[in-house]
CSV table of C-alpha atoms in Angstrom, one decimal:
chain,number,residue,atom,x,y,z
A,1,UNK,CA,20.9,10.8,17.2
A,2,UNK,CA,18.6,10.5,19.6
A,3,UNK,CA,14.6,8.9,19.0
A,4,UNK,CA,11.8,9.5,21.1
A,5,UNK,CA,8.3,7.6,20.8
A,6,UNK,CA,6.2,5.9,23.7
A,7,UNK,CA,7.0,2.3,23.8
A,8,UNK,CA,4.6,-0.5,25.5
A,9,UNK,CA,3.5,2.8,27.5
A,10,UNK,CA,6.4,4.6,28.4
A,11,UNK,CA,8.0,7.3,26.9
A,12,UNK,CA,11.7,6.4,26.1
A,13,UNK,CA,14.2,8.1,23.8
A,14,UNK,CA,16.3,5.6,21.7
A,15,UNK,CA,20.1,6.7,21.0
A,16,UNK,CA,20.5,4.3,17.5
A,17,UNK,CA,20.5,5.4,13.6
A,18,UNK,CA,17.3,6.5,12.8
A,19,UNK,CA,17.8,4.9,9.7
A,20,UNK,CA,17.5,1.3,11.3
A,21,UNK,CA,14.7,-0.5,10.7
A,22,UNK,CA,12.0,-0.5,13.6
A,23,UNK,CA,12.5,-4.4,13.9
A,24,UNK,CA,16.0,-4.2,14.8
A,25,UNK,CA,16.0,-1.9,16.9
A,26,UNK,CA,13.4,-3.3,18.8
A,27,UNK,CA,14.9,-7.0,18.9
A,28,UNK,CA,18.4,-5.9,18.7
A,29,UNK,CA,18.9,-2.8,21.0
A,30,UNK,CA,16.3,-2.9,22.9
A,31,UNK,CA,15.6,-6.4,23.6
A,32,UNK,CA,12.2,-6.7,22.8
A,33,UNK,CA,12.5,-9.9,21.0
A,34,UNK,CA,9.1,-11.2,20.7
A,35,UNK,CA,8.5,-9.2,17.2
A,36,UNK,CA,10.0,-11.7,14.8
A,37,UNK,CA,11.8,-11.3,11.7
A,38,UNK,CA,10.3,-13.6,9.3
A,39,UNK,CA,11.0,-12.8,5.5
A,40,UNK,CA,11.7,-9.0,5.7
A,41,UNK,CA,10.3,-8.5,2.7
A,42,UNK,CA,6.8,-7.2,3.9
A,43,UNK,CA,5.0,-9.9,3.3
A,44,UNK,CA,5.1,-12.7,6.4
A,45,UNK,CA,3.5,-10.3,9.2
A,46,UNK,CA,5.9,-11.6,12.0
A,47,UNK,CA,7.0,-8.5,12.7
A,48,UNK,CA,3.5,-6.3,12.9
A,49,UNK,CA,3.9,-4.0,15.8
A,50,UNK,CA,0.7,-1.7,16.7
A,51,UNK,CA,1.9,2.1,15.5
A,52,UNK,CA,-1.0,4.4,17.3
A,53,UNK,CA,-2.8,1.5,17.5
A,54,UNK,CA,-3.0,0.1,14.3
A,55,UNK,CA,-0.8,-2.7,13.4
A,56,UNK,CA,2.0,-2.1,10.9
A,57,UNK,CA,4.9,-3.8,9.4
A,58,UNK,CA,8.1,-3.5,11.9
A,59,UNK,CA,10.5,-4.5,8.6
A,60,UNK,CA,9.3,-2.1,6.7
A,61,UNK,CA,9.5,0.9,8.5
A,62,UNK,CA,12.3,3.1,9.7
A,63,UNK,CA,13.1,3.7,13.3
A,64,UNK,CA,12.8,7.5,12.6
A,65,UNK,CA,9.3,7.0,11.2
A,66,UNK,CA,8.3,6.3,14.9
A,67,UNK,CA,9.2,9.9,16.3
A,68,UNK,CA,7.0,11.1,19.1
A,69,UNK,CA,4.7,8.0,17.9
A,70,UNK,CA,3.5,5.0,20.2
A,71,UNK,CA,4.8,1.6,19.7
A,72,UNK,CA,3.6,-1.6,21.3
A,73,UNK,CA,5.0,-4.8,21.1
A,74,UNK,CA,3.4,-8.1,22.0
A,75,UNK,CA,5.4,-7.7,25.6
A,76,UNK,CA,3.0,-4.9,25.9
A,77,UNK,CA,-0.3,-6.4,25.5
A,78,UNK,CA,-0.5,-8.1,28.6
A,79,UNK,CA,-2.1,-5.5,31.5
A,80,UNK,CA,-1.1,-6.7,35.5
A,81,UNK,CA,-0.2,-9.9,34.8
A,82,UNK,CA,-3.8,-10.6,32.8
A,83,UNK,CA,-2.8,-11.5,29.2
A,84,UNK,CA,-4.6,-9.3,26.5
A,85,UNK,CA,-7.5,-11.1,25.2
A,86,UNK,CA,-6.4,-11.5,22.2
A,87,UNK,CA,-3.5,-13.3,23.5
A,88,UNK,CA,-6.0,-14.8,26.1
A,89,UNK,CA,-8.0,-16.2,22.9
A,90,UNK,CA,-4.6,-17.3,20.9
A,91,UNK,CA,-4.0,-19.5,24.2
A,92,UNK,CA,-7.7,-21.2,24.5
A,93,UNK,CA,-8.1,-21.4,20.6
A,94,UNK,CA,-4.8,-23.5,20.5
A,95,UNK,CA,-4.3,-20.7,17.7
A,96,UNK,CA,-0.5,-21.4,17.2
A,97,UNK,CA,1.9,-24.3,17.1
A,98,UNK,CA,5.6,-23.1,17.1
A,99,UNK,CA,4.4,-19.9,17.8
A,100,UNK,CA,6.6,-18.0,15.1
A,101,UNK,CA,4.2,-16.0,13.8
A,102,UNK,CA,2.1,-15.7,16.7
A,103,UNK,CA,2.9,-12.0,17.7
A,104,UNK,CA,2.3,-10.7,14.5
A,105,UNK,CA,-0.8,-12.8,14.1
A,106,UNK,CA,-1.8,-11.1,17.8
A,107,UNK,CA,-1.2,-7.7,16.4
A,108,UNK,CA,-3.0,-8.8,13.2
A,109,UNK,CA,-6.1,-10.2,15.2
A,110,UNK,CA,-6.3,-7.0,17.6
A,111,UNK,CA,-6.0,-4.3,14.3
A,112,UNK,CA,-9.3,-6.9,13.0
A,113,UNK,CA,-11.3,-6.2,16.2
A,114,UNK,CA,-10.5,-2.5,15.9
A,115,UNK,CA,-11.8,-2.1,12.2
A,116,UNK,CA,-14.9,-4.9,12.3
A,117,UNK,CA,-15.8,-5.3,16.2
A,118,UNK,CA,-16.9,-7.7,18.4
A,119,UNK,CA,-18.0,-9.9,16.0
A,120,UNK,CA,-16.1,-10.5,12.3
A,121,UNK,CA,-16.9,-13.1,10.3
A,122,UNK,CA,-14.7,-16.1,9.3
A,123,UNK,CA,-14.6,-15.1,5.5
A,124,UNK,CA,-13.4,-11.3,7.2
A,125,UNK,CA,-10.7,-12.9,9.6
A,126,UNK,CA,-9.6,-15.3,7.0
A,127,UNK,CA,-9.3,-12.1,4.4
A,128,UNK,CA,-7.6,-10.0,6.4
A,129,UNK,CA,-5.0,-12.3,7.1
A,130,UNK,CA,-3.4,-11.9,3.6
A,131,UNK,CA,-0.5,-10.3,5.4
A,132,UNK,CA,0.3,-13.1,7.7
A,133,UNK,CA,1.8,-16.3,7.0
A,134,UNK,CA,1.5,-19.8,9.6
A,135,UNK,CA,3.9,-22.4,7.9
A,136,UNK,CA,1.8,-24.8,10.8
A,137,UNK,CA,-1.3,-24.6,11.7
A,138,UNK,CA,-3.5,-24.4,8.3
A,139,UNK,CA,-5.0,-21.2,9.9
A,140,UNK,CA,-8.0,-22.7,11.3
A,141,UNK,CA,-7.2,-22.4,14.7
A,142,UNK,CA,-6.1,-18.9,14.3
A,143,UNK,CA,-9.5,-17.5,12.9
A,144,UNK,CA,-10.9,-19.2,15.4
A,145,UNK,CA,-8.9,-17.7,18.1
A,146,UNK,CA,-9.1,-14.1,16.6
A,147,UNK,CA,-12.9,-14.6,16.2
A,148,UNK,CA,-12.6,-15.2,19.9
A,149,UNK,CA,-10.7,-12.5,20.8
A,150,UNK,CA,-12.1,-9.9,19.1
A,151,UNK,CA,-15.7,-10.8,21.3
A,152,UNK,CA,-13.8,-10.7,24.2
A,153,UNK,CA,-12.5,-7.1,23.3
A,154,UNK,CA,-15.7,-5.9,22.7
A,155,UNK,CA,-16.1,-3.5,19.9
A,156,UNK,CA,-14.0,-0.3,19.9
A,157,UNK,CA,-11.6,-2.3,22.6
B,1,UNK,CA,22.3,9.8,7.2
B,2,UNK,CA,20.8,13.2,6.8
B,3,UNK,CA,17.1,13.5,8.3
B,4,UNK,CA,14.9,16.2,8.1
B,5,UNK,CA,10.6,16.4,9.2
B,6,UNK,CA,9.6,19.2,7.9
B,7,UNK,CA,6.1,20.5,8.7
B,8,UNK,CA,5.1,22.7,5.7
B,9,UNK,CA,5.8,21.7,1.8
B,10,UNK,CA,8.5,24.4,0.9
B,11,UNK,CA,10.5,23.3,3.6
B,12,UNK,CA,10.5,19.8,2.4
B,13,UNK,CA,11.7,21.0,-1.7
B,14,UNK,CA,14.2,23.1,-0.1
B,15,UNK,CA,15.5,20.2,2.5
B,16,UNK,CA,15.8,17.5,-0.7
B,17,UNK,CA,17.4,20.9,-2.2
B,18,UNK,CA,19.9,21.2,-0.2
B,19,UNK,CA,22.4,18.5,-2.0
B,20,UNK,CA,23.5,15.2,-2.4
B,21,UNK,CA,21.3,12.2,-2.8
B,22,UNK,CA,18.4,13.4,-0.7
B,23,UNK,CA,15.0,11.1,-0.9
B,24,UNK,CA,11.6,11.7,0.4
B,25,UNK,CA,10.3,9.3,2.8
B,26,UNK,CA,6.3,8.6,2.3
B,27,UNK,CA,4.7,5.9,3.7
B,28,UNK,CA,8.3,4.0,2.9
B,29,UNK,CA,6.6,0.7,1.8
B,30,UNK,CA,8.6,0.9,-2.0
B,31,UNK,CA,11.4,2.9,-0.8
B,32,UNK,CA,12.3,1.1,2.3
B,33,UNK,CA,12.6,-2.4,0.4
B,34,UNK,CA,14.8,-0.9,-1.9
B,35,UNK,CA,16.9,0.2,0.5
B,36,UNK,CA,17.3,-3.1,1.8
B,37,UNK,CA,17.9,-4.7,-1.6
B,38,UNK,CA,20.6,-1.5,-1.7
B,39,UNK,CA,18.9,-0.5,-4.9
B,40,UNK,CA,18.4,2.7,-3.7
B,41,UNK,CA,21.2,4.1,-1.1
B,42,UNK,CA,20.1,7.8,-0.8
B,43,UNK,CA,22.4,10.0,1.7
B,44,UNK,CA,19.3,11.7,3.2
B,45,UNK,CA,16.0,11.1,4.0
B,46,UNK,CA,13.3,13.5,4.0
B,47,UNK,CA,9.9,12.6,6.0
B,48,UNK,CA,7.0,13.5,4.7
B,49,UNK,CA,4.4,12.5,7.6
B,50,UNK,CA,4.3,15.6,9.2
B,51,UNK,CA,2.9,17.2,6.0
B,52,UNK,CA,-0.6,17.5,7.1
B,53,UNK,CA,-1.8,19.8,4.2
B,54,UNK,CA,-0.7,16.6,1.9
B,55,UNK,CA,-3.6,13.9,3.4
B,56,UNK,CA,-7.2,13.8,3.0
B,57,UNK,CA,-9.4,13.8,-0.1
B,58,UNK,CA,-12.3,16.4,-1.9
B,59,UNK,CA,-14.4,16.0,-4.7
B,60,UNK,CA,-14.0,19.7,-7.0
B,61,UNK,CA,-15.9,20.6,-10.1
B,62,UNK,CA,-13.7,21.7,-13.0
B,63,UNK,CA,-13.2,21.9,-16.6
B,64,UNK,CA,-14.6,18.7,-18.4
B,65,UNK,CA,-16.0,16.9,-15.3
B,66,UNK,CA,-15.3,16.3,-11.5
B,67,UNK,CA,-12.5,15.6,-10.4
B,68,UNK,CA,-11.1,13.7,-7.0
B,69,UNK,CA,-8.7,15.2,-5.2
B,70,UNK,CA,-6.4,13.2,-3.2
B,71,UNK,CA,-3.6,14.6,-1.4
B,72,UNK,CA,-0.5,12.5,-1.6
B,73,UNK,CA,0.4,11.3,2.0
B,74,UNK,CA,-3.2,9.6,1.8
B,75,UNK,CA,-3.2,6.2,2.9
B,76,UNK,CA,-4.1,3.3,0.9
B,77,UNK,CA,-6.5,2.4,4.1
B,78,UNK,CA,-7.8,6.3,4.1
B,79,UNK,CA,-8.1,5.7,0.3
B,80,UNK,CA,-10.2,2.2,0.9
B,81,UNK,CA,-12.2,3.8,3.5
B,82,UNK,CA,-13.1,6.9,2.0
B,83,UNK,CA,-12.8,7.4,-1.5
B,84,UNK,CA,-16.9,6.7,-2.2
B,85,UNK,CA,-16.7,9.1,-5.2
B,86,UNK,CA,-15.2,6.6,-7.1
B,87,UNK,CA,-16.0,3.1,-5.7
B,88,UNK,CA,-13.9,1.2,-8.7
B,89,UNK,CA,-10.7,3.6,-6.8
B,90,UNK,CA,-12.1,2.5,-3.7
B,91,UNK,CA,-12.1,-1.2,-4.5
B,92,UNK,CA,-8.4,-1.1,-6.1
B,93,UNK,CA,-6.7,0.3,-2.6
B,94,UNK,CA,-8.4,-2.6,-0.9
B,95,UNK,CA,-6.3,-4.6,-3.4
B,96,UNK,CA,-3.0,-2.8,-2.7
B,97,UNK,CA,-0.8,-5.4,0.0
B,98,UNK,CA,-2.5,-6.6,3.1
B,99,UNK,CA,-4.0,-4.5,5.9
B,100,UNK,CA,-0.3,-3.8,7.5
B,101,UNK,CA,0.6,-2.4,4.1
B,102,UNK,CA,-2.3,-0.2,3.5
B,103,UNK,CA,-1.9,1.3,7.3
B,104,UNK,CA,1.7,3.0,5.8
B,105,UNK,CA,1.7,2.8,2.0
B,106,UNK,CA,0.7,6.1,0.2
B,107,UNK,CA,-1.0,7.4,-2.8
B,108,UNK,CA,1.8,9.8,-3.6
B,109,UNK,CA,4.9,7.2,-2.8
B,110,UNK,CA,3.6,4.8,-4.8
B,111,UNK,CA,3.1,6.9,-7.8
B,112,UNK,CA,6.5,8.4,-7.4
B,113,UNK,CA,8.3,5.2,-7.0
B,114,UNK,CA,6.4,3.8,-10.5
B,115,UNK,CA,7.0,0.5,-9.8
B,116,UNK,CA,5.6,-1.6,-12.4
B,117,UNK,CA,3.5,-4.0,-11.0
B,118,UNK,CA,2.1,-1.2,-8.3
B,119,UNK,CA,-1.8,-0.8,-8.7
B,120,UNK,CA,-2.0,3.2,-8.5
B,121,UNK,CA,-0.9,3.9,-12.7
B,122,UNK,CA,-3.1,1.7,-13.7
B,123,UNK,CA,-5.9,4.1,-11.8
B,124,UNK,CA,-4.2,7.7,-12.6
B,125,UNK,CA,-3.7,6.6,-16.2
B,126,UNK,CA,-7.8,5.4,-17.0
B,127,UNK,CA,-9.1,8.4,-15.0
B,128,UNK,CA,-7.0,10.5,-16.6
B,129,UNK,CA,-5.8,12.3,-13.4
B,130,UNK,CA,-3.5,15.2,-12.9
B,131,UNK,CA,-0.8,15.3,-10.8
B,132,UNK,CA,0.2,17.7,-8.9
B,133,UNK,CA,3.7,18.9,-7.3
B,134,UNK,CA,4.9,21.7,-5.9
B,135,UNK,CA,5.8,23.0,-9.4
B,136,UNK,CA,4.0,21.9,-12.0
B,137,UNK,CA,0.9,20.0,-13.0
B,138,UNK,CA,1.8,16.9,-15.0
B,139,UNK,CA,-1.3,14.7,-17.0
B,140,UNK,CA,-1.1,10.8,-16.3
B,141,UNK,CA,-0.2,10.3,-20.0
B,142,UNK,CA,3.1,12.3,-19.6
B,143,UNK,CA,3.7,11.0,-16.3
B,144,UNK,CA,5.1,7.1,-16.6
B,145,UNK,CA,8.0,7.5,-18.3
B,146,UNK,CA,8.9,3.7,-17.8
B,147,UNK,CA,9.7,1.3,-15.4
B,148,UNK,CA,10.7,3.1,-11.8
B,149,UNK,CA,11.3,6.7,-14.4
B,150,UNK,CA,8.3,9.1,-14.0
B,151,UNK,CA,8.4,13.4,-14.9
B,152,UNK,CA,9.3,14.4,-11.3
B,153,UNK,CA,12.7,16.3,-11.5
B,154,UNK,CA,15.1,16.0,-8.5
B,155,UNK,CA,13.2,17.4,-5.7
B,156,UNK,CA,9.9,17.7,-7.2
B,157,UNK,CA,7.3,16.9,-4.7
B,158,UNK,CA,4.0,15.5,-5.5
B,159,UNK,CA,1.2,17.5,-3.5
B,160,UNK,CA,-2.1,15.7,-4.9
B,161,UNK,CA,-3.5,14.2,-7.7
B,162,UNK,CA,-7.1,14.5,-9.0
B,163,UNK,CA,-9.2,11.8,-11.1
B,164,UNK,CA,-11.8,12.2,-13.4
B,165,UNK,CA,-14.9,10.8,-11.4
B,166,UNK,CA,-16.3,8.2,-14.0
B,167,UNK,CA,-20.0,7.2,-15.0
B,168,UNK,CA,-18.2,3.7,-14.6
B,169,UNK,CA,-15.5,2.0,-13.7
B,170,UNK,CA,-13.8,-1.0,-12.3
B,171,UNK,CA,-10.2,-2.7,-11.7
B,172,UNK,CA,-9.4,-6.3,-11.6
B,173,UNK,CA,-6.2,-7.7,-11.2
B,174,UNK,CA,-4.7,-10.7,-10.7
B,175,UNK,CA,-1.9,-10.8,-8.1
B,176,UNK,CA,1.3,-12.3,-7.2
B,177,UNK,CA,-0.2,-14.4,-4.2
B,178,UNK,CA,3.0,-13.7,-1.8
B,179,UNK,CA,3.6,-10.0,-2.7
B,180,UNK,CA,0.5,-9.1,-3.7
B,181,UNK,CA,1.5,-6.7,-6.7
B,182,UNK,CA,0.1,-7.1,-9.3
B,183,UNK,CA,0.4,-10.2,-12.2
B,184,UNK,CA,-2.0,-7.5,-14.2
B,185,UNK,CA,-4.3,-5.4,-12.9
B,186,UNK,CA,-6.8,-3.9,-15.5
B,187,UNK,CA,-8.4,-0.4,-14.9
B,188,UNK,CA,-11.4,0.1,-16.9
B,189,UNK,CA,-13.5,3.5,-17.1
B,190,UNK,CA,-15.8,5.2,-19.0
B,191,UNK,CA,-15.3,8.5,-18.1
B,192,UNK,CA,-17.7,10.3,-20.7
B,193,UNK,CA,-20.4,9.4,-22.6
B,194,UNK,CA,-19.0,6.8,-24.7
B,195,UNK,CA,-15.4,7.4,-23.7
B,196,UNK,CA,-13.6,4.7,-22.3
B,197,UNK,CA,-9.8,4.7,-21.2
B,198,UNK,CA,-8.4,1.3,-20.1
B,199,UNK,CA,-4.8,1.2,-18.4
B,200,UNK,CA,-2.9,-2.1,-17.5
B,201,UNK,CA,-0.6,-2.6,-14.8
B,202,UNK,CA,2.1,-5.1,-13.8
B,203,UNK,CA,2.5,-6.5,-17.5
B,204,UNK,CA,4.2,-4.0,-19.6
B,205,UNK,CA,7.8,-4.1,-20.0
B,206,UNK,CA,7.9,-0.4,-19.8
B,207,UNK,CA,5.2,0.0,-16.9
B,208,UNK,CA,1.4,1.0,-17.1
B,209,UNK,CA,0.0,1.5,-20.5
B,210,UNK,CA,-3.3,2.3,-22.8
B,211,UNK,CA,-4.9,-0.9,-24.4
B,212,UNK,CA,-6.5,1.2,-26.9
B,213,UNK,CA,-8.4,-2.2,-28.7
B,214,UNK,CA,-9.8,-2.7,-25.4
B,215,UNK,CA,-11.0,0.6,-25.3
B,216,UNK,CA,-12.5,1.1,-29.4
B,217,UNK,CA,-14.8,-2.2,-28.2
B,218,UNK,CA,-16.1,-0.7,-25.1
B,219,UNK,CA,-16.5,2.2,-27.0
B,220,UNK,CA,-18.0,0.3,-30.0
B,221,UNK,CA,-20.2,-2.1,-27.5
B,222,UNK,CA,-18.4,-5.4,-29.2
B,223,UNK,CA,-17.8,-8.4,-27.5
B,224,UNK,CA,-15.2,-8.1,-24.9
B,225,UNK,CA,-13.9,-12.1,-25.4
B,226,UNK,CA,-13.0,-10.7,-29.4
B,227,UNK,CA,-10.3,-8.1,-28.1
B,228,UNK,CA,-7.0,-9.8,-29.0
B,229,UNK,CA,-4.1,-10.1,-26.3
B,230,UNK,CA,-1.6,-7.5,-26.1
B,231,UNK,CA,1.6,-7.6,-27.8
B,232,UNK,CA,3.4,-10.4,-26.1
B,233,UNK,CA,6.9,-9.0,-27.3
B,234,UNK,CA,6.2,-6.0,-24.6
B,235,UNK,CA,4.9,-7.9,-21.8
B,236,UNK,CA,7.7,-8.4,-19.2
B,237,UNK,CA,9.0,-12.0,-18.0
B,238,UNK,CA,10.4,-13.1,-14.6
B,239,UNK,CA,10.1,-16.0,-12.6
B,240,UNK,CA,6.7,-15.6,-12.1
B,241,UNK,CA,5.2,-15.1,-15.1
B,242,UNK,CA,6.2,-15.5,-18.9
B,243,UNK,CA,5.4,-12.5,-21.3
B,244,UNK,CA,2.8,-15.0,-23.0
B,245,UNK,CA,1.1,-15.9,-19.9
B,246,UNK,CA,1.2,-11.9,-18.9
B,247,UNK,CA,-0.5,-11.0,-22.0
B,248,UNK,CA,-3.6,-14.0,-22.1
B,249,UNK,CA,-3.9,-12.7,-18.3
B,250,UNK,CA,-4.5,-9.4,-19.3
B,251,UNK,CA,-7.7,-10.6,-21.1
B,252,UNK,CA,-9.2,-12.6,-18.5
B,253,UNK,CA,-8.7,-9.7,-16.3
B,254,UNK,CA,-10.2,-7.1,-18.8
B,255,UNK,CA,-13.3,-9.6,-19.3
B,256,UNK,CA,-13.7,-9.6,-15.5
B,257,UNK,CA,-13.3,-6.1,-14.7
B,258,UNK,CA,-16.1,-5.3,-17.5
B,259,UNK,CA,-18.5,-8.2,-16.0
B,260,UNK,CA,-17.5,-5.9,-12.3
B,261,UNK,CA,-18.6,-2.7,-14.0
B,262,UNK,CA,-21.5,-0.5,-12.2
């Protein structure tokens, strides 16, 4: 059976069970293996993925679910070679150490910007982390970074 | 497996209809984990988002006070945003997971589902809300029918469910810090003059229930601290939390959601 949804931009049509989780399908058939599996129990936020632009939980949601939907991946942030700026931010922030959760803190940081704007406070960032877990840095760093990136993507970015 | 995405309600009942072990797919976020932990392992799935009719939200006067209206494949997030007729509602879907959860998770799966330590019963049960389906209007007190068991027959589909709209209200709830679900969560209304209704969640062996005590000393204006514990014999007990501890909890979390009140 066959899927189709716009992935990182492109409109592709995905022949696996629609029962699969997103994840897996993304890591395992189509090699898009910077969403991570971290505790596929919906809780760790490794796996977030942006569904119409809002970032969801990969593990928890069937690939079917994504029909004529748009998915983006942290491999489809980056524009021309420019890294997004909430990547851009991640990198100047040192806002990750083994980097584990990073993609799903990215997708975390960029669903922030969209709901609060340009300029969220630290309390807000910190909050809305409650769905992402660093086993490294102490999340300093990370609200810093996301702070960051979510000036640098200007409100409604 | 079997997947349908049906567009209008009648061709969703007749699609889980048309045999075997056919389960609707909501936002996914109670019935996808159990179909990982192969609790659940349904031959067919039906998917509910295209269901427009199902989302959104309206306040609508009726018998004994306003009610609102919440259509089932609403969003914990569309709930949390938008639900400013009853702030106390409002404040419990910001509650509900983390932001990734609240993007998916719906009103109507959740309720459906009944899982125990969910936040929705505690809501439907204090604002005495009616629940919809495509056959049958069910009241919150015959609803829960115990742990993961509510009234829905096979195939019944929820539509929408309406709450009382409270003079006051508010929900606290302590909550399992890694899967946010609720420890106990403590709904707390008063939803006529004088009439208060307060429902627990995440405690009771057998799901949501009425604390009437806590309710006769709104009611009666007493002293919130005097209202004894529940019954620790029918709080439930995992690795997280003795029946004990579940039942003291339910009073700190009664006295705070009174002191949040407005």
């Amino acid at each position: 059976m066959t899927t189709t949804l716009t992935l990182n931009g492109q409109s592709i049509s995905v022949d696996a069970d629609p029962a699969a989780l997103l994840v897996n399908v993304l890591r395992d058939d189509l090699s898009l293996t910077g969403t991570h599996i971290g505790c596929d129990t919906s809780q760790c936020g490794a796996c977030n993925v942006l569904l119409d632009g809002e970032p969801v939980k990969a593990c928890t949601m069937l690939l079917a679910q994504a029909e004529g939907r748009e998915v983006t991946t942290v491999e489809g942030l980056a524009e021309g070679g420019q890294l997004h700026p909430m990547q851009a931010a991640f990198k100047e922030a040192h806002g990750l150490q083994c980097g584990f959760c990073t993609p799903g803190m990215v997708m975390a940081g960029i669903g922030i910007a969209r709901r609060h704007g340009g300029d969220p406070g630290e309390d807000v960032v910190a909050h809305e982390l409650e769905g992402n877990l660093c086993r490294c840095t102490g999340y300093v760093n990370i609200v810093k970074a996301i702070r960051a990136g979510a000036r640098d993507m200007g409100a409604g970015a | 497996m079997n997947l349908s995405r049906p567009s209008r309600v009648a061709d969703a009942v007749s699609a889980a209809g048309a045999g075997g072990d056919v389960a609707y797919l909501a936002g996914g976020h109670t019935l996808i984990p159990a179909m990982k932990a192969r609790l659940r392992d349904p031959e067919g799935l039906v998917d509910l988002s295209g269901l427009d009719e199902l989302k959104g939200m309206s306040v609508e006067d009726a018998e004994g006070g306003r009610r609102l209206w919440i259509g089932a494949m609403t969003r914990h997030r569309d709930v949390a945003e938008g639900a400013d007729a009853i702030p106390a509602l409002q404040h419990m879907a910001t509650l509900i997971g983390d932001p990734q959860v609240r993007n998916r998770g719906t009103l109507g799966g959740s309720l459906a589902n009944n899982d125990p330590a969910s936040d929705y019963p505690a809501a439907v049960l204090a604002l005495q809300a009616e629940i919809e389906t495509d056959r049958a209007t069910h009241r919150a007190e015959d609803f829960f029918q115990g742990m993961f068991f509510t009234a829905l027959e096979e195939g019944e589909l929820i539509k929408r469910v309406g709450f009382r709209i409270p003079a006051r209200a508010a929900y606290a709830k302590f909550r399992h810090p890694a899967s946010r679900y609720a420890l106990s969560g403590v709904f707390v209304a008063e939803i006529g003059p004088g009439i208060w209704r307060v429902a627990v969640t995440g405690s009771g062996q057998e799901g949501v229930f009425r604390w009437p005590q806590a309710e006769e000393a709104l009611a009666n204006g007493a002293d919130i601290s005097t209202v004894a514990a529940p019954d620790a014999s029918l709080m439930s007990s995992d690795i997280h939390a003795s029946p004990e501890y579940r039942a003291h909890l339910c009073t700190v979390m009664l006295a705070k959601a009174v002191g949040e009140i407005k």
